[in-house]
Amino acid sequence: MSRPFYETQTDRDNELQAVRFLLKDKKIPYEIYKLPTRYEIDFALFSEGKIAYLVEVKCATYSFYKHPNFIISVAKFVRGMQLAEAMNVPFLVVSRWTDYTGHYRIKSLADLKIKWGGRTDRGDSQDVEPLYCIPVGDFTVKSNSEA
């Protein structure tokens, strides 16, 4: 039996807005492509016809300061790293909080802690799993008021 698909069009629109927000001041123009679901990662960024980044985006409904760590599924994170390695590009995690939007460029998995956790509000046992914990202070952020 396959899992329910929880991502909505509103979620996809918010994710795209977060990436566009981070790219708007860049001197290099990027083309943003939504990846097919089989990739398990949200976007590929291309510049001058060449792939430049793979990007996973999460949009939170709370402040940057609410939690000390950003959490992401180990499986999703590892998949992003594998794809990035296969394509020889960096893998970025982008998060949009209510007050800031930022990115984290993965350097080493050895520096990240793993905990057990996840969502319990949907009653889906597959939402609870091993999670990487990225300190929010490790993100490069800018205020959403700069929009």
mmCIF file of C-alpha atoms in Angstrom:
data_model
loop_
_atom_site.group_PDB
_atom_site.id
_atom_site.type_symbol
_atom_site.label_atom_id
_atom_site.label_comp_id
_atom_site.label_asym_id
_atom_site.label_seq_id
_atom_site.Cartn_x
_atom_site.Cartn_y
_atom_site.Cartn_z
ATOM 1 C CA MET A 1 0.000 0.000 0.000
ATOM 2 C CA SER A 2 1.385 3.413 -0.938
ATOM 3 C CA ARG A 3 1.563 6.331 1.455
ATOM 4 C CA PRO A 4 -0.808 9.275 1.239
ATOM 5 C CA PHE A 5 0.626 12.295 -0.568
ATOM 6 C CA TYR A 6 0.398 15.217 1.855
ATOM 7 C CA GLU A 7 2.065 17.964 -0.172
ATOM 8 C CA THR A 8 -0.482 20.455 -1.549
ATOM 9 C CA GLN A 9 -0.226 22.988 -4.343
ATOM 10 C CA THR A 10 -0.033 25.680 -1.650
ATOM 11 C CA ASP A 11 2.977 23.852 -0.141
ATOM 12 C CA ARG A 12 4.662 23.712 -3.560
ATOM 13 C CA ASP A 13 3.951 27.414 -4.152
ATOM 14 C CA ASN A 14 5.400 28.340 -0.728
ATOM 15 C CA GLU A 15 8.525 26.259 -1.389
ATOM 16 C CA LEU A 16 9.077 27.945 -4.744
ATOM 17 C CA GLN A 17 8.586 31.391 -3.156
ATOM 18 C CA ALA A 18 11.211 30.544 -0.509
ATOM 19 C CA VAL A 19 13.784 29.592 -3.151
ATOM 20 C CA ARG A 20 12.999 32.669 -5.248
ATOM 21 C CA PHE A 21 13.338 34.870 -2.159
ATOM 22 C CA LEU A 22 16.836 33.542 -1.458
ATOM 23 C CA LEU A 23 17.896 33.909 -5.088
ATOM 24 C CA LYS A 24 16.522 37.388 -5.759
ATOM 25 C CA ASP A 25 19.746 39.235 -4.833
ATOM 26 C CA LYS A 26 22.110 36.813 -6.549
ATOM 27 C CA LYS A 27 24.201 38.173 -9.401
ATOM 28 C CA ILE A 28 24.070 34.833 -11.205
ATOM 29 C CA PRO A 29 20.659 34.051 -12.688
ATOM 30 C CA TYR A 30 19.281 30.624 -11.793
ATOM 31 C CA GLU A 31 16.550 28.610 -13.433
ATOM 32 C CA ILE A 32 14.455 26.722 -10.873
ATOM 33 C CA TYR A 33 13.043 23.330 -11.823
ATOM 34 C CA LYS A 34 10.635 21.308 -9.670
ATOM 35 C CA LEU A 35 11.915 17.746 -9.671
ATOM 36 C CA PRO A 36 9.613 14.771 -10.269
ATOM 37 C CA THR A 37 8.534 13.038 -7.041
ATOM 38 C CA ARG A 38 10.738 10.013 -7.788
ATOM 39 C CA TYR A 39 13.765 12.215 -6.977
ATOM 40 C CA GLU A 40 12.436 12.806 -3.439
ATOM 41 C CA ILE A 41 14.077 16.270 -3.461
ATOM 42 C CA ASP A 42 12.220 19.457 -4.335
ATOM 43 C CA PHE A 43 14.277 21.434 -6.838
ATOM 44 C CA ALA A 44 17.238 21.566 -9.177
ATOM 45 C CA LEU A 45 18.826 24.957 -9.823
ATOM 46 C CA PHE A 46 20.502 25.502 -13.168
ATOM 47 C CA SER A 47 22.791 28.333 -14.216
ATOM 48 C CA GLU A 48 23.958 28.911 -17.768
ATOM 49 C CA GLY A 49 22.466 25.583 -18.815
ATOM 50 C CA LYS A 50 24.301 23.546 -16.164
ATOM 51 C CA ILE A 51 23.005 22.106 -12.928
ATOM 52 C CA ALA A 52 24.304 24.104 -9.970
ATOM 53 C CA TYR A 53 22.414 22.855 -6.863
ATOM 54 C CA LEU A 54 19.889 20.361 -5.591
ATOM 55 C CA VAL A 55 17.520 21.849 -3.037
ATOM 56 C CA GLU A 56 15.138 20.499 -0.416
ATOM 57 C CA VAL A 57 12.708 23.072 1.020
ATOM 58 C CA LYS A 58 10.695 23.094 4.239
ATOM 59 C CA CYS A 59 8.270 25.859 5.185
ATOM 60 C CA ALA A 60 7.533 26.224 8.876
ATOM 61 C CA THR A 61 4.563 27.888 10.529
ATOM 62 C CA TYR A 62 6.642 29.117 13.467
ATOM 63 C CA SER A 63 9.493 31.528 14.215
ATOM 64 C CA PHE A 64 13.168 30.852 13.490
ATOM 65 C CA TYR A 65 13.835 31.147 17.243
ATOM 66 C CA LYS A 66 11.188 28.652 18.412
ATOM 67 C CA HIS A 67 13.347 25.509 18.119
ATOM 68 C CA PRO A 68 17.133 25.223 18.404
ATOM 69 C CA ASN A 69 17.282 22.674 15.581
ATOM 70 C CA PHE A 70 15.872 22.218 12.124
ATOM 71 C CA ILE A 71 14.918 18.563 11.652
ATOM 72 C CA ILE A 72 14.851 16.588 8.444
ATOM 73 C CA SER A 73 14.295 12.934 7.659
ATOM 74 C CA VAL A 74 17.555 10.994 7.512
ATOM 75 C CA ALA A 75 16.212 9.140 4.454
ATOM 76 C CA LYS A 76 15.395 12.374 2.595
ATOM 77 C CA PHE A 77 18.684 13.978 3.568
ATOM 78 C CA VAL A 78 20.728 10.962 2.488
ATOM 79 C CA ARG A 79 18.805 10.764 -0.795
ATOM 80 C CA GLY A 80 19.613 14.413 -1.459
ATOM 81 C CA MET A 81 23.287 13.805 -0.700
ATOM 82 C CA GLN A 82 23.380 10.750 -2.992
ATOM 83 C CA LEU A 83 21.797 12.622 -5.873
ATOM 84 C CA ALA A 84 24.063 15.622 -5.339
ATOM 85 C CA GLU A 85 27.125 13.388 -5.326
ATOM 86 C CA ALA A 86 25.964 11.606 -8.493
ATOM 87 C CA MET A 87 25.467 14.988 -10.194
ATOM 88 C CA ASN A 88 28.586 16.534 -8.634
ATOM 89 C CA VAL A 89 26.701 19.522 -7.185
ATOM 90 C CA PRO A 90 26.033 20.840 -3.679
ATOM 91 C CA PHE A 91 22.889 19.866 -1.793
ATOM 92 C CA LEU A 92 21.124 22.715 -0.002
ATOM 93 C CA VAL A 93 18.404 22.611 2.615
ATOM 94 C CA VAL A 94 16.219 25.713 2.527
ATOM 95 C CA SER A 95 13.835 26.623 5.315
ATOM 96 C CA ARG A 96 11.303 29.391 5.461
ATOM 97 C CA TRP A 97 10.196 30.256 8.965
ATOM 98 C CA THR A 98 7.592 32.927 9.700
ATOM 99 C CA ASP A 99 10.293 35.571 10.207
ATOM 100 C CA TYR A 100 13.396 34.363 8.317
ATOM 101 C CA THR A 101 14.318 32.311 5.290
ATOM 102 C CA GLY A 102 17.651 30.558 5.112
ATOM 103 C CA HIS A 103 19.764 27.851 3.614
ATOM 104 C CA TYR A 104 22.174 25.269 4.927
ATOM 105 C CA ARG A 105 24.846 23.802 2.713
ATOM 106 C CA ILE A 106 25.623 20.254 3.715
ATOM 107 C CA LYS A 107 29.289 19.677 4.355
ATOM 108 C CA SER A 108 29.611 16.655 6.609
ATOM 109 C CA LEU A 109 27.065 14.234 7.990
ATOM 110 C CA ALA A 110 29.445 13.402 10.834
ATOM 111 C CA ASP A 111 28.714 16.761 12.497
ATOM 112 C CA LEU A 112 24.954 16.224 12.710
ATOM 113 C CA LYS A 113 23.074 14.552 15.543
ATOM 114 C CA ILE A 114 20.332 12.030 14.915
ATOM 115 C CA LYS A 115 17.191 11.730 17.011
ATOM 116 C CA TRP A 116 13.961 9.754 16.755
ATOM 117 C CA GLY A 117 10.906 11.889 16.109
ATOM 118 C CA GLY A 118 8.560 13.458 13.615
ATOM 119 C CA ARG A 119 4.926 14.335 13.146
ATOM 120 C CA THR A 120 2.219 12.610 15.123
ATOM 121 C CA ASP A 121 -0.705 14.884 14.218
ATOM 122 C CA ARG A 122 -1.672 12.973 11.047
ATOM 123 C CA GLY A 123 -1.838 9.514 12.592
ATOM 124 C CA ASP A 124 0.668 8.198 10.029
ATOM 125 C CA SER A 125 3.255 5.924 11.638
ATOM 126 C CA GLN A 126 5.583 6.567 8.674
ATOM 127 C CA ASP A 127 5.944 10.196 9.838
ATOM 128 C CA VAL A 128 8.024 9.108 12.849
ATOM 129 C CA GLU A 129 11.577 8.164 11.946
ATOM 130 C CA PRO A 130 15.271 8.970 12.432
ATOM 131 C CA LEU A 131 15.874 12.704 11.926
ATOM 132 C CA TYR A 132 19.001 14.768 11.416
ATOM 133 C CA CYS A 133 19.151 17.808 13.689
ATOM 134 C CA ILE A 134 20.733 20.893 12.129
ATOM 135 C CA PRO A 135 21.301 23.797 14.547
ATOM 136 C CA VAL A 136 19.335 26.756 13.169
ATOM 137 C CA GLY A 137 22.370 28.922 13.873
ATOM 138 C CA ASP A 138 24.181 27.016 11.101
ATOM 139 C CA PHE A 139 21.750 28.398 8.500
ATOM 140 C CA THR A 140 22.581 31.488 6.466
ATOM 141 C CA VAL A 141 19.404 33.535 6.893
ATOM 142 C CA LYS A 142 17.784 36.761 5.861
ATOM 143 C CA SER A 143 14.726 38.436 7.276
ATOM 144 C CA ASN A 144 11.435 37.851 5.495
ATOM 145 C CA SER A 145 10.779 41.588 5.912
ATOM 146 C CA GLU A 146 13.338 42.109 3.092
ATOM 147 C CA ALA A 147 10.785 40.721 0.620
#
